[in-house]
Tab-separated table of C-alpha atoms and ligand atoms in Angstrom:
chain	number	residue	atom	x	y	z
A	1	MET	CA	6.311	20.209	70.190
A	2	ARG	CA	8.508	17.004	70.686
A	3	LEU	CA	11.704	17.774	68.657
A	4	THR	CA	13.269	14.244	68.214
A	5	ARG	CA	15.103	11.795	65.773
A	6	PRO	CA	12.769	10.115	64.719
A	7	ALA	CA	14.832	7.334	63.433
A	8	GLN	CA	14.574	5.395	66.730
A	9	THR	CA	10.909	5.499	66.928
A	10	PRO	CA	8.560	2.591	65.409
A	11	ALA	CA	7.075	3.864	61.878
A	12	LEU	CA	3.498	5.106	61.973
A	13	ASP	CA	0.627	5.497	59.501
A	14	PRO	CA	0.218	8.604	58.640
A	15	ALA	CA	-3.156	7.517	57.353
A	16	GLU	CA	-4.095	6.731	60.700
A	17	THR	CA	-2.933	10.166	62.061
A	18	ASP	CA	-4.664	13.175	62.816
A	19	LEU	CA	-2.231	15.888	62.063
A	20	ALA	CA	-4.654	18.627	63.214
A	21	ASP	CA	-5.429	17.096	67.448
A	22	PRO	CA	-3.434	19.665	69.082
A	23	ARG	CA	-2.527	16.789	71.596
A	24	LEU	CA	-0.029	15.049	68.857
A	25	TYR	CA	2.366	18.121	69.269
A	26	ALA	CA	2.139	17.955	73.130
A	27	THR	CA	2.833	14.273	73.501
A	28	GLY	CA	3.341	12.622	69.898
A	29	ASP	CA	5.815	12.716	67.836
A	30	PRO	CA	5.192	14.205	64.683
A	31	HIS	CA	8.314	14.071	63.249
A	32	ALA	CA	8.208	10.875	62.497
A	33	ILE	CA	5.157	10.429	60.837
A	34	TRP	CA	6.392	13.942	58.716
A	35	LEU	CA	9.371	11.357	57.869
A	36	THR	CA	7.420	8.551	56.799
A	37	MET	CA	4.845	11.115	54.883
A	38	ARG	CA	7.859	12.755	52.611
A	39	GLU	CA	9.122	9.761	51.995
A	40	HIS	CA	5.728	7.853	51.251
A	41	ALA	CA	2.404	10.096	50.938
A	42	PRO	CA	3.618	13.493	50.489
A	43	VAL	CA	0.361	14.869	49.648
A	44	LEU	CA	-2.209	13.359	51.500
A	45	ARG	CA	-5.703	14.338	52.343
A	46	GLN	CA	-7.090	13.767	55.833
A	47	THR	CA	-11.283	14.187	56.647
A	48	LEU	CA	-12.279	15.052	59.637
A	49	ALA	CA	-14.459	13.548	62.278
A	50	ASP	CA	-16.904	16.139	61.470
A	51	GLY	CA	-16.982	15.825	57.628
A	52	ARG	CA	-14.319	18.665	57.351
A	53	SER	CA	-11.187	17.925	54.916
A	54	PHE	CA	-7.436	19.599	54.317
A	55	TRP	CA	-5.013	17.935	52.056
A	56	SER	CA	-0.897	18.124	54.393
A	57	VAL	CA	1.804	19.159	52.109
A	58	VAL	CA	5.060	17.694	54.075
A	59	ARG	CA	8.310	18.175	51.780
A	60	TYR	CA	9.942	21.419	51.111
A	61	HIS	CA	9.758	22.320	47.916
A	62	ASP	CA	5.961	21.545	48.300
A	63	VAL	CA	5.670	23.607	51.116
A	64	ASN	CA	7.591	26.879	48.665
A	65	ASP	CA	4.556	25.976	46.085
A	66	VAL	CA	1.823	26.467	48.711
A	67	LEU	CA	3.152	29.827	50.777
A	68	ARG	CA	4.713	30.948	47.132
A	69	ASP	CA	2.118	31.139	44.829
A	70	HIS	CA	-0.715	32.859	45.640
A	71	THR	CA	-2.410	32.670	42.062
A	72	ARG	CA	-2.660	28.957	42.706
A	73	PHE	CA	-2.948	29.313	46.701
A	74	THR	CA	-4.936	32.181	48.482
A	75	SER	CA	-4.228	33.090	51.568
A	76	GLU	CA	-7.952	35.317	51.949
A	77	ARG	CA	-9.945	32.124	52.735
A	78	GLY	CA	-7.461	31.879	55.915
A	79	THR	CA	-4.168	30.404	56.962
A	80	LEU	CA	-4.708	28.311	60.284
A	81	LEU	CA	-6.466	25.055	60.905
A	82	SER	CA	-8.236	26.498	63.373
A	83	THR	CA	-10.191	28.166	61.034
A	84	LEU	CA	-10.515	25.807	58.518
A	85	ALA	CA	-13.841	25.830	56.257
A	86	VAL	CA	-14.705	28.704	57.666
A	87	ASP	CA	-14.290	32.099	55.304
A	88	ASP	CA	-11.773	34.167	57.772
A	89	PRO	CA	-13.344	37.344	58.519
A	90	ALA	CA	-9.836	38.779	58.530
A	91	GLY	CA	-9.587	38.199	54.941
A	92	GLY	CA	-8.556	40.427	52.555
A	93	LYS	CA	-7.892	42.868	55.642
A	94	MET	CA	-5.133	41.950	57.664
A	95	MET	CA	-1.847	41.527	55.906
A	96	ALA	CA	-1.600	37.971	56.482
A	97	ALA	CA	-4.828	36.947	55.204
A	98	SER	CA	-4.409	39.023	52.289
A	99	ASP	CA	-3.436	38.161	48.992
A	100	PRO	CA	-1.686	40.248	46.028
A	101	PRO	CA	-2.257	43.221	44.980
A	102	ARG	CA	-3.771	44.266	48.973
A	103	HIS	CA	-1.401	42.573	50.357
A	104	THR	CA	1.475	44.244	48.686
A	105	ALA	CA	0.173	47.341	49.318
A	106	LEU	CA	-0.534	46.372	53.385
A	107	ARG	CA	3.002	45.128	53.791
A	108	GLU	CA	5.608	47.578	51.516
A	109	PRO	CA	4.931	50.172	54.271
A	110	LEU	CA	5.040	48.120	57.337
A	111	SER	CA	7.834	45.792	55.963
A	112	ARG	CA	10.166	49.313	55.593
A	113	ALA	CA	9.066	50.316	59.390
A	114	MET	CA	10.075	46.598	60.526
A	115	SER	CA	13.386	46.867	58.724
A	116	MET	CA	16.676	45.755	60.139
A	117	ARG	CA	17.645	48.887	59.327
A	118	ALA	CA	14.873	50.485	61.262
A	119	MET	CA	15.568	47.947	63.865
A	120	ARG	CA	19.325	48.668	64.995
A	121	ARG	CA	18.228	51.087	66.345
A	122	TRP	CA	16.553	49.357	69.019
A	123	GLU	CA	19.470	46.620	69.961
A	124	PRO	CA	20.642	48.760	73.077
A	125	ARG	CA	16.807	48.253	74.617
A	126	ILE	CA	16.392	45.122	73.419
A	127	ARG	CA	20.308	44.205	75.535
A	128	GLN	CA	18.468	46.219	78.118
A	129	MET	CA	15.032	43.430	77.905
A	130	VAL	CA	17.490	40.465	77.078
A	131	LEU	CA	19.254	40.952	80.397
A	132	ARG	CA	16.353	41.476	82.644
A	133	LEU	CA	15.427	38.147	81.099
A	134	LEU	CA	18.200	35.972	82.040
A	135	ALA	CA	18.283	38.127	85.370
A	136	PRO	CA	16.794	35.407	87.872
A	137	LEU	CA	20.486	32.525	86.605
A	138	ALA	CA	21.951	34.661	89.125
A	139	GLU	CA	20.752	33.372	92.027
A	140	GLY	CA	21.594	29.755	90.824
A	141	THR	CA	18.557	28.212	91.343
A	142	PRO	CA	15.950	26.180	88.814
A	143	TRP	CA	14.301	28.677	86.612
A	144	ASP	CA	11.896	28.274	83.942
A	145	LEU	CA	13.596	29.109	80.870
A	146	ALA	CA	10.624	28.654	78.831
A	147	GLU	CA	7.503	30.366	81.072
A	148	ALA	CA	9.936	33.722	81.075
A	149	ALA	CA	10.789	33.479	77.427
A	150	ALA	CA	6.714	33.369	76.843
A	151	SER	CA	6.455	36.913	78.148
A	152	PHE	CA	10.516	38.506	75.999
A	153	PRO	CA	8.422	39.347	72.800
A	154	MET	CA	5.681	41.250	74.659
A	155	ALA	CA	8.710	43.351	76.185
A	156	PHE	CA	9.880	44.551	72.652
A	157	THR	CA	6.849	44.624	70.551
A	158	GLY	CA	4.859	46.154	73.717
A	159	THR	CA	7.031	48.650	73.857
A	160	LEU	CA	7.569	49.264	69.750
A	161	MET	CA	3.124	49.585	69.818
A	162	GLY	CA	3.264	51.799	72.585
A	163	LEU	CA	1.083	49.274	74.211
A	164	PRO	CA	1.385	50.037	78.130
A	165	GLU	CA	3.595	47.637	80.635
A	166	PRO	CA	0.791	46.957	83.278
A	167	ASP	CA	-0.889	44.925	80.002
A	168	TRP	CA	1.761	42.960	79.017
A	169	PRO	CA	1.103	39.761	81.095
A	170	ARG	CA	-2.490	39.598	79.910
A	171	LEU	CA	-1.505	39.863	76.306
A	172	THR	CA	0.645	37.019	76.471
A	173	ARG	CA	-2.108	34.745	78.176
A	174	LEU	CA	-4.678	36.714	75.514
A	175	THR	CA	-2.202	35.290	72.665
A	176	SER	CA	-0.817	31.896	74.159
A	177	MET	CA	-5.285	31.059	74.360
A	178	ALA	CA	-5.374	32.132	70.811
A	179	VAL	CA	-2.826	29.434	69.993
A	180	ALA	CA	-3.389	26.554	72.071
A	181	PRO	CA	-7.165	27.029	72.986
A	182	THR	CA	-7.170	23.040	74.258
A	183	ASP	CA	-3.995	23.262	76.141
A	184	SER	CA	-5.080	22.883	80.636
A	185	GLU	CA	-2.531	25.708	81.183
A	186	PHE	CA	-4.729	28.110	78.707
A	187	GLN	CA	-7.784	26.982	78.293
A	188	GLU	CA	-10.892	29.343	79.778
A	189	GLY	CA	-13.795	27.863	79.200
A	190	ARG	CA	-15.344	26.172	76.501
A	191	GLY	CA	-14.943	29.038	74.098
A	192	THR	CA	-11.501	29.492	75.015
A	193	LEU	CA	-10.613	30.974	70.919
A	194	VAL	CA	-12.998	32.778	70.671
A	195	ALA	CA	-13.412	34.545	73.887
A	196	ALA	CA	-9.689	35.828	73.437
A	197	HIS	CA	-10.292	36.760	69.912
A	198	HIS	CA	-12.888	39.070	71.218
A	199	GLU	CA	-10.725	40.595	73.901
A	200	LEU	CA	-8.126	40.974	71.885
A	201	PHE	CA	-10.145	42.985	69.321
A	202	GLU	CA	-11.697	44.816	71.915
A	203	TYR	CA	-8.442	45.546	73.786
A	204	PHE	CA	-7.118	47.242	70.272
A	205	ALA	CA	-10.647	49.113	69.657
A	206	ASP	CA	-10.336	50.840	73.001
A	207	HIS	CA	-6.329	51.242	72.431
A	208	LEU	CA	-7.323	52.941	69.134
A	209	ARG	CA	-9.888	55.145	71.174
A	210	ALA	CA	-7.639	56.133	74.106
A	211	THR	CA	-4.743	57.392	71.585
A	212	ALA	CA	-6.857	59.195	68.979
A	213	GLY	CA	-5.893	62.612	68.352
A	214	THR	CA	-2.337	61.670	70.309
A	215	ALA	CA	0.783	62.194	68.813
A	216	ASP	CA	1.376	58.507	68.734
A	217	ASP	CA	4.923	57.295	66.453
A	218	SER	CA	4.566	54.083	67.883
A	219	LEU	CA	3.728	50.859	65.178
A	220	VAL	CA	0.309	50.950	66.270
A	221	GLY	CA	0.112	54.906	65.605
A	222	PHE	CA	2.216	53.805	61.889
A	223	LEU	CA	-1.424	51.708	60.939
A	224	ARG	CA	-3.467	54.693	62.127
A	225	GLY	CA	-1.778	57.034	59.462
A	226	MET	CA	-1.044	54.603	56.942
A	227	GLU	CA	-2.610	54.820	53.158
A	228	ILE	CA	-3.433	51.980	51.068
A	229	GLU	CA	-5.471	52.356	47.271
A	230	GLY	CA	-5.263	56.461	48.145
A	231	ARG	CA	-6.740	56.152	51.806
A	232	ARG	CA	-6.627	55.718	55.447
A	233	LEU	CA	-7.010	52.055	56.608
A	234	ARG	CA	-10.464	51.789	58.596
A	235	GLN	CA	-10.595	50.640	62.601
A	236	ASP	CA	-11.260	47.123	61.709
A	237	GLU	CA	-7.915	46.947	59.100
A	238	ILE	CA	-5.742	48.711	61.678
A	239	VAL	CA	-6.981	46.153	64.688
A	240	TYR	CA	-6.793	43.143	62.377
A	241	ASN	CA	-3.300	44.220	61.645
A	242	CYS	CA	-2.399	45.157	65.409
A	243	TYR	CA	-3.890	41.244	66.904
A	244	SER	CA	-1.390	39.863	63.923
A	245	LEU	CA	1.963	41.735	64.802
A	246	LEU	CA	1.378	40.414	68.292
A	247	LEU	CA	0.266	37.213	67.883
A	248	GLY	CA	3.253	36.975	65.396
A	249	ALA	CA	5.780	37.653	67.872
A	250	ASN	CA	4.593	36.934	70.841
A	251	VAL	CA	4.046	33.133	70.299
A	252	THR	CA	6.975	31.918	68.005
A	253	THR	CA	9.864	33.836	69.498
A	254	PRO	CA	9.381	32.184	73.105
A	255	HIS	CA	9.437	28.596	71.944
A	256	ALA	CA	12.540	29.425	69.110
A	257	ILE	CA	14.454	30.025	72.454
A	258	ALA	CA	13.952	27.274	74.654
A	259	GLY	CA	13.928	24.678	71.160
A	260	THR	CA	17.167	26.141	71.076
A	261	VAL	CA	18.351	25.842	75.033
A	262	LEU	CA	17.184	22.441	74.215
A	263	ALA	CA	19.106	21.637	71.699
A	264	PHE	CA	22.252	22.946	74.280
A	265	ILE	CA	21.529	21.050	76.677
A	266	GLU	CA	20.924	17.876	74.555
A	267	GLU	CA	24.069	18.339	72.760
A	268	PRO	CA	26.612	20.022	74.767
A	269	GLY	CA	29.051	19.570	72.319
A	270	GLN	CA	27.600	22.106	69.963
A	271	TYR	CA	26.870	24.627	72.472
A	272	ALA	CA	30.889	24.372	73.394
A	273	ARG	CA	31.800	24.535	69.730
A	274	LEU	CA	30.156	28.036	69.965
A	275	THR	CA	30.958	29.733	72.992
A	276	ALA	CA	34.520	28.562	71.647
A	277	ASP	CA	33.582	30.310	68.486
A	278	PRO	CA	31.394	32.933	68.478
A	279	ALA	CA	31.337	33.965	65.056
A	280	LEU	CA	28.860	30.909	64.624
A	281	LEU	CA	26.323	32.972	66.446
A	282	THR	CA	24.556	34.408	63.328
A	283	ARG	CA	24.350	30.516	62.172
A	284	ALA	CA	23.246	29.285	65.668
A	285	VAL	CA	20.133	31.368	65.594
A	286	GLU	CA	19.592	30.035	62.320
A	287	GLU	CA	19.867	26.682	63.233
A	288	GLY	CA	17.933	27.210	66.521
A	289	LEU	CA	14.814	28.707	63.986
A	290	ARG	CA	15.191	25.387	61.343
A	291	TRP	CA	15.685	23.120	64.784
A	292	SER	CA	12.645	24.932	66.391
A	293	SER	CA	10.551	26.001	63.664
A	294	PRO	CA	8.156	27.149	65.945
A	295	ALA	CA	5.133	28.002	63.426
A	296	ASN	CA	4.564	24.800	62.879
A	297	HIS	CA	1.665	25.181	60.115
A	298	PHE	CA	0.367	27.721	57.543
A	299	MET	CA	-2.548	27.368	55.501
A	300	ARG	CA	-3.738	27.816	51.954
A	301	TYR	CA	-6.887	26.912	50.065
A	302	THR	CA	-6.709	25.844	46.168
A	303	ARG	CA	-7.806	28.619	43.825
A	304	ARG	CA	-7.889	26.273	41.066
A	305	GLU	CA	-6.880	22.383	39.971
A	306	THR	CA	-3.313	21.920	41.136
A	307	GLU	CA	-1.039	19.041	41.241
A	308	LEU	CA	1.935	18.550	43.938
A	309	SER	CA	4.615	16.168	44.017
A	310	GLY	CA	2.495	14.501	41.194
A	311	VAL	CA	-0.783	14.364	43.483
A	312	ARG	CA	-3.819	16.718	42.065
A	313	ILE	CA	-5.590	18.381	44.162
A	314	PRO	CA	-9.176	20.069	43.535
A	315	ALA	CA	-10.095	23.616	43.187
A	316	GLY	CA	-11.072	25.028	46.902
A	317	GLU	CA	-9.597	22.255	48.941
A	318	ALA	CA	-7.735	23.441	52.169
A	319	VAL	CA	-3.848	22.933	51.914
A	320	VAL	CA	-1.596	22.597	54.886
A	321	ALA	CA	2.418	23.458	54.750
A	322	TRP	CA	3.964	22.203	57.734
A	323	LEU	CA	6.773	23.983	58.272
A	324	GLY	CA	8.648	21.576	60.778
A	325	SER	CA	8.576	19.218	58.273
A	326	ALA	CA	10.016	20.727	55.444
A	327	ASN	CA	12.803	21.614	57.662
A	328	ARG	CA	13.851	17.976	58.623
A	329	ASP	CA	13.706	17.122	54.110
A	330	ARG	CA	17.107	15.897	53.508
A	331	ARG	CA	16.557	16.536	50.198
A	332	VAL	CA	17.647	20.286	51.341
A	333	PHE	CA	19.280	19.565	54.747
A	334	ALA	CA	22.090	17.331	54.917
A	335	GLU	CA	21.824	14.794	57.836
A	336	PRO	CA	18.445	17.373	58.841
A	337	PHE	CA	18.431	15.629	62.167
A	338	ALA	CA	21.932	16.625	63.486
A	339	PHE	CA	21.448	19.995	65.218
A	340	ASP	CA	24.581	21.459	63.852
A	341	VAL	CA	25.675	25.706	64.722
A	342	GLY	CA	27.848	25.721	62.070
A	343	ARG	CA	25.107	24.316	59.296
A	344	SER	CA	25.806	26.340	56.155
A	345	PRO	CA	23.984	26.423	53.574
A	346	ASN	CA	20.477	26.642	55.828
A	347	ARG	CA	17.564	27.857	53.862
A	348	HIS	CA	15.057	27.378	56.259
A	349	VAL	CA	11.183	27.631	56.151
A	350	ALA	CA	11.005	28.787	59.947
A	351	PHE	CA	10.371	32.465	58.471
A	352	GLY	CA	8.156	30.791	55.464
A	353	PHE	CA	8.978	31.591	51.692
A	354	GLY	CA	7.634	34.032	49.146
A	355	PRO	CA	5.144	37.416	49.442
A	356	HIS	CA	4.493	36.135	53.362
A	357	TYR	CA	7.902	35.561	54.497
A	358	CYS	CA	7.971	36.969	57.960
A	359	VAL	CA	7.349	41.013	58.554
A	360	GLY	CA	8.839	40.374	61.530
A	361	ALA	CA	12.086	37.956	60.666
A	362	PRO	CA	14.539	41.507	61.215
A	363	LEU	CA	13.144	42.209	64.321
A	364	ALA	CA	12.899	38.449	65.687
A	365	ARG	CA	16.310	38.032	64.665
A	366	VAL	CA	18.248	41.101	65.876
A	367	ALA	CA	16.565	39.634	69.389
A	368	LEU	CA	17.357	36.186	69.880
A	369	ARG	CA	21.204	37.490	68.303
A	370	ILE	CA	21.209	39.899	71.037
A	371	LEU	CA	19.772	36.958	73.358
A	372	PHE	CA	22.081	34.746	72.476
A	373	GLU	CA	25.529	36.619	72.216
A	374	GLU	CA	24.219	37.033	76.133
A	375	ILE	CA	23.654	33.656	76.498
A	376	VAL	CA	27.130	32.919	75.118
A	377	ALA	CA	28.900	35.837	77.009
A	378	ASN	CA	27.727	34.441	80.781
A	379	VAL	CA	26.877	31.233	80.408
A	380	GLY	CA	29.238	27.553	80.511
A	381	GLN	CA	26.638	25.227	80.482
A	382	PHE	CA	22.962	24.829	80.499
A	383	GLU	CA	21.399	21.743	82.917
A	384	GLN	CA	17.693	20.603	82.265
A	385	ALA	CA	16.265	20.598	85.986
A	386	GLY	CA	12.952	18.987	85.943
A	387	PRO	CA	10.685	17.755	82.868
A	388	VAL	CA	10.227	19.683	79.487
A	389	GLU	CA	6.473	20.392	78.684
A	390	HIS	CA	4.861	20.495	74.931
A	391	LEU	CA	2.047	23.060	74.108
A	392	ALA	CA	-0.852	21.502	72.960
A	393	SER	CA	-1.271	23.376	69.496
A	394	ASN	CA	-0.808	21.964	65.817
A	395	PHE	CA	0.017	25.872	64.775
A	396	VAL	CA	3.064	26.765	67.027
A	397	ALA	CA	5.348	23.956	68.153
A	398	GLY	CA	6.297	25.226	71.741
A	399	ILE	CA	7.931	24.297	74.715
A	400	LYS	CA	5.459	24.871	78.030
A	401	HIS	CA	8.269	24.024	80.547
A	402	LEU	CA	11.875	24.027	80.670
A	403	PRO	CA	13.685	24.065	83.987
A	404	VAL	CA	17.327	25.053	83.840
A	405	THR	CA	20.336	26.219	86.032
A	406	ALA	CA	23.531	27.549	83.942
A	407	ARG	CA	26.747	27.582	85.057
A	408	LEU	CA	27.908	30.842	84.721
A	409	LEU	CA	30.790	32.435	83.460
A	410	ASP	CA	33.387	34.581	85.618
A	411	GLY	CA	31.621	38.009	86.525
A	412	ALA	CA	28.036	37.013	84.851
A	413	ALA	CA	26.668	36.832	88.061
A	414	GLU	CA	27.799	40.488	88.657
A	415	ARG	CA	26.114	41.516	85.761
A	416	LEU	CA	22.866	39.641	85.720
A	417	GLY	CA	22.192	40.861	88.867
A	418	ALA	CA	23.227	44.195	88.277
A	419	ALA	CA	20.393	43.879	85.477
A	420	HIS	CA	17.863	42.494	87.745
A	421	ALA	CA	18.497	45.166	90.331
A	422	ALA	CA	17.505	47.860	87.976
A	423	GLY	CA	14.131	46.716	87.982
A	424	GLY	CA	11.869	48.971	87.151
A	425	PRO	CA	9.596	49.883	83.840
A	426	LEU	CA	11.304	50.235	80.325
A	427	PRO	CA	11.296	53.514	78.998
A	428	GLU	CA	9.383	54.439	76.535
A	429	ALA	CA	10.721	54.174	73.023
A	430	VAL	CA	9.312	55.386	69.461
A	431	LEU	CA	9.776	54.549	65.706
B	1	LIG	C1	10.698	32.993	65.745
B	1	LIG	C2	10.178	34.275	65.769
B	1	LIG	C3	8.835	34.278	64.360
B	1	LIG	C4	8.643	33.630	63.352
B	1	LIG	C5	8.839	31.865	63.440
B	1	LIG	C6	7.626	33.204	62.982
B	1	LIG	C7	7.158	33.202	61.423
B	1	LIG	C8	6.867	33.376	60.528
B	1	LIG	C9	6.502	32.474	59.523
B	1	LIG	C10	6.436	31.408	58.839
B	1	LIG	C11	5.170	33.322	58.450
B	1	LIG	C12	4.957	33.468	56.847
B	1	LIG	C13	3.087	33.126	57.090
B	1	LIG	C14	2.356	32.805	55.869
B	1	LIG	O1	3.411	32.248	55.147
B	1	LIG	O2	1.063	32.910	55.608
B	1	LIG	C15	5.225	34.914	59.215
B	1	LIG	C16	4.169	35.730	58.981
B	1	LIG	C17	4.631	36.717	59.875
B	1	LIG	N1	5.110	37.577	60.419
B	1	LIG	FE1	6.423	35.959	61.639
B	1	LIG	N2	7.120	35.315	62.733
B	1	LIG	C18	8.048	35.000	63.792
B	1	LIG	C19	8.448	36.606	64.586
B	1	LIG	C20	7.329	37.705	64.324
B	1	LIG	C21	7.699	38.429	64.736
B	1	LIG	C22	8.575	39.008	65.956
B	1	LIG	C23	6.102	39.879	64.370
B	1	LIG	C24	6.017	41.121	64.980
B	1	LIG	C25	6.472	42.232	65.686
B	1	LIG	C26	6.066	38.576	63.314
B	1	LIG	C27	5.066	39.120	62.524
B	1	LIG	C28	4.253	38.433	61.666
B	1	LIG	C29	3.050	38.857	60.652
B	1	LIG	C30	2.775	40.305	60.913
B	1	LIG	C31	3.211	38.426	59.253
B	1	LIG	C32	2.805	38.295	58.174
B	1	LIG	C33	3.155	38.693	56.851
B	1	LIG	C34	2.859	39.069	55.771
B	1	LIG	O3	1.273	37.898	55.444
B	1	LIG	O4	3.160	39.612	54.864
B	1	LIG	N3	6.570	37.684	63.343
B	1	LIG	N4	5.487	34.485	60.263
């Protein structure tokens, strides 16, 4: 998605805009529309050509309410626009599509297994993956950072979930197909979304069969051993949650990386500030998350009639919380359209808010911190080496292509080159 500063763009009429149209996020200017909406139409109902309708919520505090308050807004009927008006079969089975108390029972053990403490011991391995990711920079030729970043989360979730490395490229592609089924680079025939879901669910069902009875201390084995409400998880529940973990990691993390690097290119002063003071790194990572907001929306349904920003929403309606908009709300963020590596406070909602707050946030934060530590230690400056291309998706604010070259710091070419030469598959790891 284009991360614009919309003051420079002519005002648009939100009532004439289709916020569900994936093309808007590939070539349009959603930030310009949201800016107008935050001021003039913060809660707006849209009806699609096929008669389905949903409400859009764009202000920070309304977005928080929708994500947080499961007594008014349920996740069980589906949480993405791609499932609008079709009750999600994963409802009550997949953590992301459950409400408390079922949600809490699913989430508590998993969030312990994926806590910041649990993730710490992964750091050396993640650093190894990061160096391997950045190694092509040593060659000095234009390198598509966005394309390379797309495979990065698969390296850590694939390892964490104990999935065989030869499967990773296909799984990466399938998760992109699931979130951008109409994007020309990911479309495979007319039923791309259904086909991707089918293949992913089959994959995990086969994987469970193949690993049954083995000592599996990966995250998949953890799900298999998990108990809720006095029983083990059923196979379909394990499959849905494996799918959700994989999707959650694969489709978001790469765009936080590409969005942040693009901001460094557009604002070289901010990158210089960071390299001069690496203590800003944690804040810079959080600002990159706010800036890129890779998870663009999440949806809920109203359980009863409710009100947001003075607008009445009847019971049973779909409500879409636009996270990318909330993260530019001037009511909460000073100069929201400025990329500021030292921003503090920075209460962004890139990881959501409330009970569904991203369970993978500790892992994502560790991975992003290590990646940007290595970037700051090795890269003096990035330069854009070709056009940026954006993903056609209303769910993922994504960058597909970002060709860059880098001016490396002394010794960096050797260090990255050595990581490249190390090559080969990564050693197995366990929780
Ligand atoms: C920059 C990276 C990431 C971003 C921006 C992101 C964003 C989000 C957001 C906004 C939610 C809230 C969904 C809701 O309210 O309905 C969420 C939930 C979730 N995320 Fe992430 N995520 C990231 C990384 C990850 C990773 C690395 C994993 C897995 C390893 C993951 C797995 C999940 C899961 C399973 C949920 C559902 C949690 C629940 O329902 O309690 N995410 N993520």
